[in-house]
PDB file of C-alpha atoms in Angstrom:
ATOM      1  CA  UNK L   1       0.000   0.000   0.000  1.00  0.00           C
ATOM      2  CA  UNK L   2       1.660   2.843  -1.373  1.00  0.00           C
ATOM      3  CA  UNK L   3       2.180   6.133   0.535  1.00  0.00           C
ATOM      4  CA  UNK L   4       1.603   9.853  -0.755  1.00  0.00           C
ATOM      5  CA  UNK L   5       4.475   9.708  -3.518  1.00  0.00           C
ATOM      6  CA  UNK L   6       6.398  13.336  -4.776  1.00  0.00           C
ATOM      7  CA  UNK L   7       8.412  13.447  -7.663  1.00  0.00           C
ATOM      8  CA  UNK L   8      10.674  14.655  -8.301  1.00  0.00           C
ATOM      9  CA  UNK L   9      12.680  14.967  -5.038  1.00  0.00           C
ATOM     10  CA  UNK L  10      15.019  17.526  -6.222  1.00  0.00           C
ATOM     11  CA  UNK L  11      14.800  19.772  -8.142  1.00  0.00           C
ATOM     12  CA  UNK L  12      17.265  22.593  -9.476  1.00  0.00           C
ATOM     13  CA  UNK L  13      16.280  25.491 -11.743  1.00  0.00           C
ATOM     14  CA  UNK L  14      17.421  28.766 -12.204  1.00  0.00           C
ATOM     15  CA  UNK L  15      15.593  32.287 -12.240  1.00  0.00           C
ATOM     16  CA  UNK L  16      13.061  32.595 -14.390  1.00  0.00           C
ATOM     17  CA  UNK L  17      12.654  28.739 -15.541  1.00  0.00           C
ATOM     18  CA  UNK L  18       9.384  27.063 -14.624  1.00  0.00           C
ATOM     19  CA  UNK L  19       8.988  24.518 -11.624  1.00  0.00           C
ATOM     20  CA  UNK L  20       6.256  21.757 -11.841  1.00  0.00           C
ATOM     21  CA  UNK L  21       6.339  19.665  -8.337  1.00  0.00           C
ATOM     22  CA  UNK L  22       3.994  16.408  -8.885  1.00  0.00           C
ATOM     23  CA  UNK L  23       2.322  14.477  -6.044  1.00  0.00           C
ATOM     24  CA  UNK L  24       0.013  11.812  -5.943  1.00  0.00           C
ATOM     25  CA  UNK L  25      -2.216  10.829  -3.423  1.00  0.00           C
ATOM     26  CA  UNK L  26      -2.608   7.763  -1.170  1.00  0.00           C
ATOM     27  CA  UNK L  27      -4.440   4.761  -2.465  1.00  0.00           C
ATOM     28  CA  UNK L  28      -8.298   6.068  -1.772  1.00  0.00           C
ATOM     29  CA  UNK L  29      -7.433   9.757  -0.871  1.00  0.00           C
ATOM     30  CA  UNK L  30      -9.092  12.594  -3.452  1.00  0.00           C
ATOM     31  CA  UNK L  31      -7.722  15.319  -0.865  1.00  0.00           C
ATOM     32  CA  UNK L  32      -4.478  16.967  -1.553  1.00  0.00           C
ATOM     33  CA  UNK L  33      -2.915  19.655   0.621  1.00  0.00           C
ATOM     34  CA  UNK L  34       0.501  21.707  -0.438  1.00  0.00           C
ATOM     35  CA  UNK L  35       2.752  23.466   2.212  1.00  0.00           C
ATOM     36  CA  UNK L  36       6.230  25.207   1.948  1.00  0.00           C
ATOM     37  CA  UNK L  37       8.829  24.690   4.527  1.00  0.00           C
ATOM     38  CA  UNK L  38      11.262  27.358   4.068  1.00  0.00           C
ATOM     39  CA  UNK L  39      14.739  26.584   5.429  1.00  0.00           C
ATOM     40  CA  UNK L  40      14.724  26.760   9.589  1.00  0.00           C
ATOM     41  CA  UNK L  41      11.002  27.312   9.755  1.00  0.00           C
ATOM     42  CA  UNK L  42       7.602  24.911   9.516  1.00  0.00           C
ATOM     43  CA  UNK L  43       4.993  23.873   7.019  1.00  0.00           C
ATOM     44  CA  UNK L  44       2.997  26.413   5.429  1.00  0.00           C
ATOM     45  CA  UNK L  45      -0.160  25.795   4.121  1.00  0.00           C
ATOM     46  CA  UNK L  46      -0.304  26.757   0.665  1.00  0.00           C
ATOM     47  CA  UNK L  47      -3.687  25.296  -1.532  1.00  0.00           C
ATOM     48  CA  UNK L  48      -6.167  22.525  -1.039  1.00  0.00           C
ATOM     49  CA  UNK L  49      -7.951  20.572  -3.356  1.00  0.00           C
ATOM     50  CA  UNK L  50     -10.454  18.006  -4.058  1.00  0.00           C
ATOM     51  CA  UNK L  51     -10.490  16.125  -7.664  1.00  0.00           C
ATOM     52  CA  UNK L  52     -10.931  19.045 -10.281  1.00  0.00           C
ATOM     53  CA  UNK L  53     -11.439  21.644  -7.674  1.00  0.00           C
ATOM     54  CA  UNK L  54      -9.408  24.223  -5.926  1.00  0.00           C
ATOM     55  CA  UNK L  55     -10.876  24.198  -2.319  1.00  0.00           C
ATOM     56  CA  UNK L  56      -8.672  26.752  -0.006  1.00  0.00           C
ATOM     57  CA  UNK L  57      -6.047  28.506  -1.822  1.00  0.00           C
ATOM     58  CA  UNK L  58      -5.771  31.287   0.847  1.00  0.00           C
ATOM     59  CA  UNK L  59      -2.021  30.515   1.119  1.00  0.00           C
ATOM     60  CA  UNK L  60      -0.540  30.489  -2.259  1.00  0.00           C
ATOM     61  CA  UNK L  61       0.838  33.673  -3.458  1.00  0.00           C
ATOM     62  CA  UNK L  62      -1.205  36.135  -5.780  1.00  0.00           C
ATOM     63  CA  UNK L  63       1.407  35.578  -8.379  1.00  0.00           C
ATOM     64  CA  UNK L  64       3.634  32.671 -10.122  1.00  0.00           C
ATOM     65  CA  UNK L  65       2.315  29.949  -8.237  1.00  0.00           C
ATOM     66  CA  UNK L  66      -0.422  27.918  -9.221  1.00  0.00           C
ATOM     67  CA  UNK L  67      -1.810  24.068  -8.512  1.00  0.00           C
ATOM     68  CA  UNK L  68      -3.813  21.571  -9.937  1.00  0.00           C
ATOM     69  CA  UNK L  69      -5.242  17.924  -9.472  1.00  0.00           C
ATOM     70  CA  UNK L  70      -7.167  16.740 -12.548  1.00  0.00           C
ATOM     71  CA  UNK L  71      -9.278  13.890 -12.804  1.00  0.00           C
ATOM     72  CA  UNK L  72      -6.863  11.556 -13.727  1.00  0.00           C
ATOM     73  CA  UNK L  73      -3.387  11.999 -13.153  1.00  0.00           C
ATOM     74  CA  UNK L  74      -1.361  13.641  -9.793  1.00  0.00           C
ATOM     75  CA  UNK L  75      -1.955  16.759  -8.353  1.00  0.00           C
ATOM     76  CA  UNK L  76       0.595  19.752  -9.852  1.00  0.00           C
ATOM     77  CA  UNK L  77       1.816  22.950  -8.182  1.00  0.00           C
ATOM     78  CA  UNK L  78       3.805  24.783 -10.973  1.00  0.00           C
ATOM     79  CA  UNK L  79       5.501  28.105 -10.103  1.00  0.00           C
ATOM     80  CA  UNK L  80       6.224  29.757 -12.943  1.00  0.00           C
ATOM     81  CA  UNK L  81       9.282  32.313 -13.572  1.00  0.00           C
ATOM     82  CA  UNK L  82      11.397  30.938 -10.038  1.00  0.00           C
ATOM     83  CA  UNK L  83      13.274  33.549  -8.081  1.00  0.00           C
ATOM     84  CA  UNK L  84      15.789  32.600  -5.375  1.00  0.00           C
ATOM     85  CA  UNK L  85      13.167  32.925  -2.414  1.00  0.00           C
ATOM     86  CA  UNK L  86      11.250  29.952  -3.846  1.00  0.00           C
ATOM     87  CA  UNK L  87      13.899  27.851  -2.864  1.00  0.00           C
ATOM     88  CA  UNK L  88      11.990  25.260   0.051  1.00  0.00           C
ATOM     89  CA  UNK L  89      10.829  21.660   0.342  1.00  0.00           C
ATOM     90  CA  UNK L  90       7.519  21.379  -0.770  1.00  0.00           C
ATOM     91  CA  UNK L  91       5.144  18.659   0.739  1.00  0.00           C
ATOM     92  CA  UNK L  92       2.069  17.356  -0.371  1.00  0.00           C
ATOM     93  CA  UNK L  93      -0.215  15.472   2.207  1.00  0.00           C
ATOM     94  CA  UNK L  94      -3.529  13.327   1.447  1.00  0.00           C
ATOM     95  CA  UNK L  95      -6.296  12.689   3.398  1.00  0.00           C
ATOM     96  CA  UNK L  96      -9.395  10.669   2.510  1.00  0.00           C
ATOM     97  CA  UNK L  97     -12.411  12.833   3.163  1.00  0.00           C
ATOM     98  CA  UNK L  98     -12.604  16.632   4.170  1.00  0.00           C
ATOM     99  CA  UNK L  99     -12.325  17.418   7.143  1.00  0.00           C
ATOM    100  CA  UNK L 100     -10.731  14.280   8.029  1.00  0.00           C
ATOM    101  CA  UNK L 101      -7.981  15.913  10.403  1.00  0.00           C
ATOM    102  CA  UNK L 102      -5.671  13.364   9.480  1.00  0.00           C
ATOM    103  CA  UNK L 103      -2.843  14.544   6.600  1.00  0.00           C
ATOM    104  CA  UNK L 104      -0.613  11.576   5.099  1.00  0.00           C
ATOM    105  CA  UNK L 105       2.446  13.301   3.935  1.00  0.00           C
ATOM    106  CA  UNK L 106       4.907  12.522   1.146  1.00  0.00           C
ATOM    107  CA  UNK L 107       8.397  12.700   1.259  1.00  0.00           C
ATOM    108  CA  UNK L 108       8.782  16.234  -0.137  1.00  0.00           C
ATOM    109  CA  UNK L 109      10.420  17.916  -3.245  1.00  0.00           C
ATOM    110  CA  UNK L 110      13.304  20.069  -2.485  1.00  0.00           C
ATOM    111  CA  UNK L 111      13.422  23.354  -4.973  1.00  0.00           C
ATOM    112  CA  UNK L 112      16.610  24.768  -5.521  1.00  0.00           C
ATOM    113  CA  UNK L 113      16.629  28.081  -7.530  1.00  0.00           C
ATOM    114  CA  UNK L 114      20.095  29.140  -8.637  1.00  0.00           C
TER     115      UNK L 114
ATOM    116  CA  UNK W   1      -7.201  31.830  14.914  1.00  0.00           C
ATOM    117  CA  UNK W   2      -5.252  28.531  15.222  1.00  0.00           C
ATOM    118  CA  UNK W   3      -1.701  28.706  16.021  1.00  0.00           C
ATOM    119  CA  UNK W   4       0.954  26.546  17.798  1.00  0.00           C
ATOM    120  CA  UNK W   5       4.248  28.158  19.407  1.00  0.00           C
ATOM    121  CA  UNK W   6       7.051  25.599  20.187  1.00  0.00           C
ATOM    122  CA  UNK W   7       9.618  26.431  22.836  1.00  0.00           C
ATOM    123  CA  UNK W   8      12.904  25.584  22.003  1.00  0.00           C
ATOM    124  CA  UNK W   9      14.082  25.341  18.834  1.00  0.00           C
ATOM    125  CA  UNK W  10      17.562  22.744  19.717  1.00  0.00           C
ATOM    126  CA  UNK W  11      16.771  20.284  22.578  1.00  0.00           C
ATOM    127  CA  UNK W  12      19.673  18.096  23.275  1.00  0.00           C
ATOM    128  CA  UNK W  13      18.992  15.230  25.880  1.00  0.00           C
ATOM    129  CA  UNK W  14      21.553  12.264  26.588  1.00  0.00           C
ATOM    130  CA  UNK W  15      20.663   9.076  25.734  1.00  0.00           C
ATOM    131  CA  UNK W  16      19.133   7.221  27.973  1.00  0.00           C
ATOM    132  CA  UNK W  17      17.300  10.658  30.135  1.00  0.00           C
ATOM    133  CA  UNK W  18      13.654  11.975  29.142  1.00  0.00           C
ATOM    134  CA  UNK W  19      13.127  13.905  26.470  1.00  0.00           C
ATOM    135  CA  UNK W  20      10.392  16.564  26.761  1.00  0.00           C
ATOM    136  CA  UNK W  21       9.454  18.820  23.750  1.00  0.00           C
ATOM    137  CA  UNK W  22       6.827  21.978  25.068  1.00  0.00           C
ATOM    138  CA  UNK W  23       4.044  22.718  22.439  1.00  0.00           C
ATOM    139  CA  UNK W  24       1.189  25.613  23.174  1.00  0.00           C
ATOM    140  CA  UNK W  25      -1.234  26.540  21.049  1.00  0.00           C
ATOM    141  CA  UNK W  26      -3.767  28.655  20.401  1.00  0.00           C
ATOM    142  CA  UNK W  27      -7.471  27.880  18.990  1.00  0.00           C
ATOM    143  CA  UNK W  28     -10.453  29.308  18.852  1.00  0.00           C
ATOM    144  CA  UNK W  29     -12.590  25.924  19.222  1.00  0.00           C
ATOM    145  CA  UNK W  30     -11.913  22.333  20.768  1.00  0.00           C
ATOM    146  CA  UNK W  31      -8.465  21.669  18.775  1.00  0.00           C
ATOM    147  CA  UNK W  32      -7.433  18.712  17.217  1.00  0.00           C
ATOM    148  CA  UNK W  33      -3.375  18.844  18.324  1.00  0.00           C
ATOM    149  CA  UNK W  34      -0.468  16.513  16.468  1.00  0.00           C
ATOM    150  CA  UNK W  35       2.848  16.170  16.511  1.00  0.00           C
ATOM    151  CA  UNK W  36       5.269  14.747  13.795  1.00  0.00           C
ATOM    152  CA  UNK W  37       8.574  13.830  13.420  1.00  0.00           C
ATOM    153  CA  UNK W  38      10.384  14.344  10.252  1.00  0.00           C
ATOM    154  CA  UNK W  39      13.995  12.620   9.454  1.00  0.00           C
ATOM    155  CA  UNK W  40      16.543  14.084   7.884  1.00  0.00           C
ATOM    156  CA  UNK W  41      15.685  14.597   4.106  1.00  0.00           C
ATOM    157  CA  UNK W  42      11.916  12.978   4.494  1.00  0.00           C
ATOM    158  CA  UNK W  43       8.289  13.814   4.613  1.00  0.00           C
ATOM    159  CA  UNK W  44       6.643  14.010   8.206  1.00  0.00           C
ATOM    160  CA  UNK W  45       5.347  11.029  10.325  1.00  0.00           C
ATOM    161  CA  UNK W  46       2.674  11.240  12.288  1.00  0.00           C
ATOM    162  CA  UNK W  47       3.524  10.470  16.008  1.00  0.00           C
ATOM    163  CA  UNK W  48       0.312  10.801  17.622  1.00  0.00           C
ATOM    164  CA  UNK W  49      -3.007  13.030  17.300  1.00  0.00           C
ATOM    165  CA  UNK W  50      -5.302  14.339  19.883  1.00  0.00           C
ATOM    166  CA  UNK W  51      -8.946  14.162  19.050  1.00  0.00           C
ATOM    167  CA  UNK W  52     -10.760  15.404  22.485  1.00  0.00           C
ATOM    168  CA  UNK W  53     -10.892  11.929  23.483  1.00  0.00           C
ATOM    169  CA  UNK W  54      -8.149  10.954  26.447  1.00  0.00           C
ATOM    170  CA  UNK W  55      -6.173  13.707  27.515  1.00  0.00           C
ATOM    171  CA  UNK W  56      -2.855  11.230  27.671  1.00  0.00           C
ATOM    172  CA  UNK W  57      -2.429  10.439  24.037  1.00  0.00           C
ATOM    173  CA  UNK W  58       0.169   7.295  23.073  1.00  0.00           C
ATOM    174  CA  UNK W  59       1.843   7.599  19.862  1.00  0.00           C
ATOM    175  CA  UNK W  60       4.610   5.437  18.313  1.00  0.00           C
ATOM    176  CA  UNK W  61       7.971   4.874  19.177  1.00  0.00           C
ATOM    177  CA  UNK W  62       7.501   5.174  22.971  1.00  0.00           C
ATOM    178  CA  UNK W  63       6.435   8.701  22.585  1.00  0.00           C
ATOM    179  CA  UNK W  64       3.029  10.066  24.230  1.00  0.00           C
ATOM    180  CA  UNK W  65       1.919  13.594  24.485  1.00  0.00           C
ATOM    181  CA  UNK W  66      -0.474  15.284  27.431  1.00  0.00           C
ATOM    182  CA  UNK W  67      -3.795  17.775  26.592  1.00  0.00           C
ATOM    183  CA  UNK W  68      -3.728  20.701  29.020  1.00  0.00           C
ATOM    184  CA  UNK W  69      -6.759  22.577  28.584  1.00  0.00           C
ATOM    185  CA  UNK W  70      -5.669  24.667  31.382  1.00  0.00           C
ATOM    186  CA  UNK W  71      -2.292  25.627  30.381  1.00  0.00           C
ATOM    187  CA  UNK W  72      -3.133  25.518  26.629  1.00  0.00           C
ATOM    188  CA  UNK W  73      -0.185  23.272  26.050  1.00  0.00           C
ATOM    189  CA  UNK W  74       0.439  19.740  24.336  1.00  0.00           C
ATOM    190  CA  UNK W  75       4.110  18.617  25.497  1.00  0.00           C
ATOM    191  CA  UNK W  76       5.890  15.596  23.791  1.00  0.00           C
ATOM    192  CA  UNK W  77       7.994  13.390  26.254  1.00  0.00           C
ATOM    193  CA  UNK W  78       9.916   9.857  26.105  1.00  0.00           C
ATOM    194  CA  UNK W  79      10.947   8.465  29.574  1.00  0.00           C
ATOM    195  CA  UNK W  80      14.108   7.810  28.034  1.00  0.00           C
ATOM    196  CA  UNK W  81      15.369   8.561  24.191  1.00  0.00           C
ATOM    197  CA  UNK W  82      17.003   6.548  21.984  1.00  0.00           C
ATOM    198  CA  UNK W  83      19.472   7.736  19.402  1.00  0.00           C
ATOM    199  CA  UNK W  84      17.239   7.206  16.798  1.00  0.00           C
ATOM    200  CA  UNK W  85      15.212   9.603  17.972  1.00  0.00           C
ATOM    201  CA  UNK W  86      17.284  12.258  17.079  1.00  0.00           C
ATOM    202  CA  UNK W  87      15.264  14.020  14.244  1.00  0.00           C
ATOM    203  CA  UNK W  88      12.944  17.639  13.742  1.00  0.00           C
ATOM    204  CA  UNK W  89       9.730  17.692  15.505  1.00  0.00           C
ATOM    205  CA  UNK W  90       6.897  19.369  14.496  1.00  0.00           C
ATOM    206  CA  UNK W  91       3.462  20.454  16.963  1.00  0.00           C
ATOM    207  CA  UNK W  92       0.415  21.502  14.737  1.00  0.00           C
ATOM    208  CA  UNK W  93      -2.921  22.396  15.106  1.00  0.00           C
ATOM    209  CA  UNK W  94      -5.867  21.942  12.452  1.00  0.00           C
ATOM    210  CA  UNK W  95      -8.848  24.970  11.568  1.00  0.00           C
ATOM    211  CA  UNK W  96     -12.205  24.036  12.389  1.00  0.00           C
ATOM    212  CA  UNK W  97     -13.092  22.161   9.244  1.00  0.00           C
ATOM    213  CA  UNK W  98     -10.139  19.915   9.509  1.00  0.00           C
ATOM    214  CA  UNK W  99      -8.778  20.566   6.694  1.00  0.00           C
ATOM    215  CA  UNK W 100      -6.013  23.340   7.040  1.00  0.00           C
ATOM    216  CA  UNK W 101      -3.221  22.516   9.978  1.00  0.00           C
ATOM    217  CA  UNK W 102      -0.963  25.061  11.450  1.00  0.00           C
ATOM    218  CA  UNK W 103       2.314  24.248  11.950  1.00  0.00           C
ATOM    219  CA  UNK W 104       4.646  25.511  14.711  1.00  0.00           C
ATOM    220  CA  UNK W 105       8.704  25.730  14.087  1.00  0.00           C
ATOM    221  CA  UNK W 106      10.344  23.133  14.868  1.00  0.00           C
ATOM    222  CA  UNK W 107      12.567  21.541  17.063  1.00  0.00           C
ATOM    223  CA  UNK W 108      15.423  19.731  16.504  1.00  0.00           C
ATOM    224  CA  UNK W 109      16.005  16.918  19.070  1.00  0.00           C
ATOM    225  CA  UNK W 110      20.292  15.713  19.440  1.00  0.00           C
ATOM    226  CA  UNK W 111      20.514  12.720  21.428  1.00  0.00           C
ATOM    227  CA  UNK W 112      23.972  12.250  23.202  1.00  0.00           C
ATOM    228  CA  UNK W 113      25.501   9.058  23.094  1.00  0.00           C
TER     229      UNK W 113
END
């Protein structure tokens, strides 16, 4: 029984080139939550979303950043145009139901920005 | 607004003594309180959870966590760590609807051979 899988792990782009961070959910789970750990600090929540539907995206920035999770297929956050400050591990947790209050996390995908 | 403020960023215990990690939060309704560990260069594990059942909650790995209404507080102890348990440890917090958790800091547990 899998757990929540992230791919790539790491990742290395430089300013201005496009990130796309992939994560799919556990086996049964159509909830996916994103949060940003920035270096010496803890998770921020960044979007949640049901299949096809962008749920809570009070914590994403206004600009660059952007997430997905189609029908088929894993769930996406893309940041477009990367500047140094978006260097962080991103995580992506799964639960099975809203308002489970139970996250599964993945192993995270560490963004490096040169 | 939920929040969780952990004391202590560096704890370093010797092997063998207790460790005790503090955790307050704050909440505006009946909180549902966790607290993770993550390894070096991995995704966070889920020690234990409070759910407004027992106020002593058990988690894995010898670990178990007390619900202080009173003090607003949700410490993690071990009667006596293990070098494995060296690792970043995480309190949080979820909103009312479950969904969104609140994470505090951090803090980074060295256990001394």
């Amino acid at each position: 029984n899998a757990g929540v899988m992230q791919n790539p792990r790491h990742l290395v782009r430089r300013r201005g080139q496009e990130a796309r961070l992939r994560c799919s959910p556990m086996k049964g789970h159509s909830h996916v939550y994103w949060y940003r750990q920035l270096p010496e600090e803890g998770l921020k929540f960044m979007v949640y979303l049901q299949k096809e539907n962008i749920i809570d995206e009070s914590g994403m920035p206004k600009e660059r950043f952007s997430a997905e999770f189609p029908k088929e297929g894993p769930s996406i956050l893309r940041i477009q145009q990367v500047v140094r400050g978006d260097s962080a591990a991103y995580f992506c947790a799964s639960s099975p139901r809203t308002g489970a209050n139970e996250q599964f996390f993945g192993p995270g995908t560490r963004l490096t920005v040169l | 607004a939920q929040s969780v403020t952990q004391l202590g960023s560096h704890v370093s215990v010797s092997e063998g003594a207790l460790v005790l990690l503090r955790c307050n939060y704050s909440s505006s309704v009946p909180p549902y309180l966790f607290w993770y560990v993550q390894y070096p260069n991995q995704g966070l594990q889920l020690l234990l959870k409070y759910t407004s059942a027992a106020t002593l909650v058990k988690g894995i790995n010898g670990f178990e966590a007390e619900f202080k209404k009173s003090e607003t507080s949700f410490h993690l102890t071990k009667p006596s760590a293990h070098m494995s348990d060296a690792a970043e440890y995480f309190c949080a917090v979820s909103d009312d609807t479950g969904n969104q958790f609140y994470f505090g800091t951090g803090t980074s547990l060295t256990v001394i051979p």
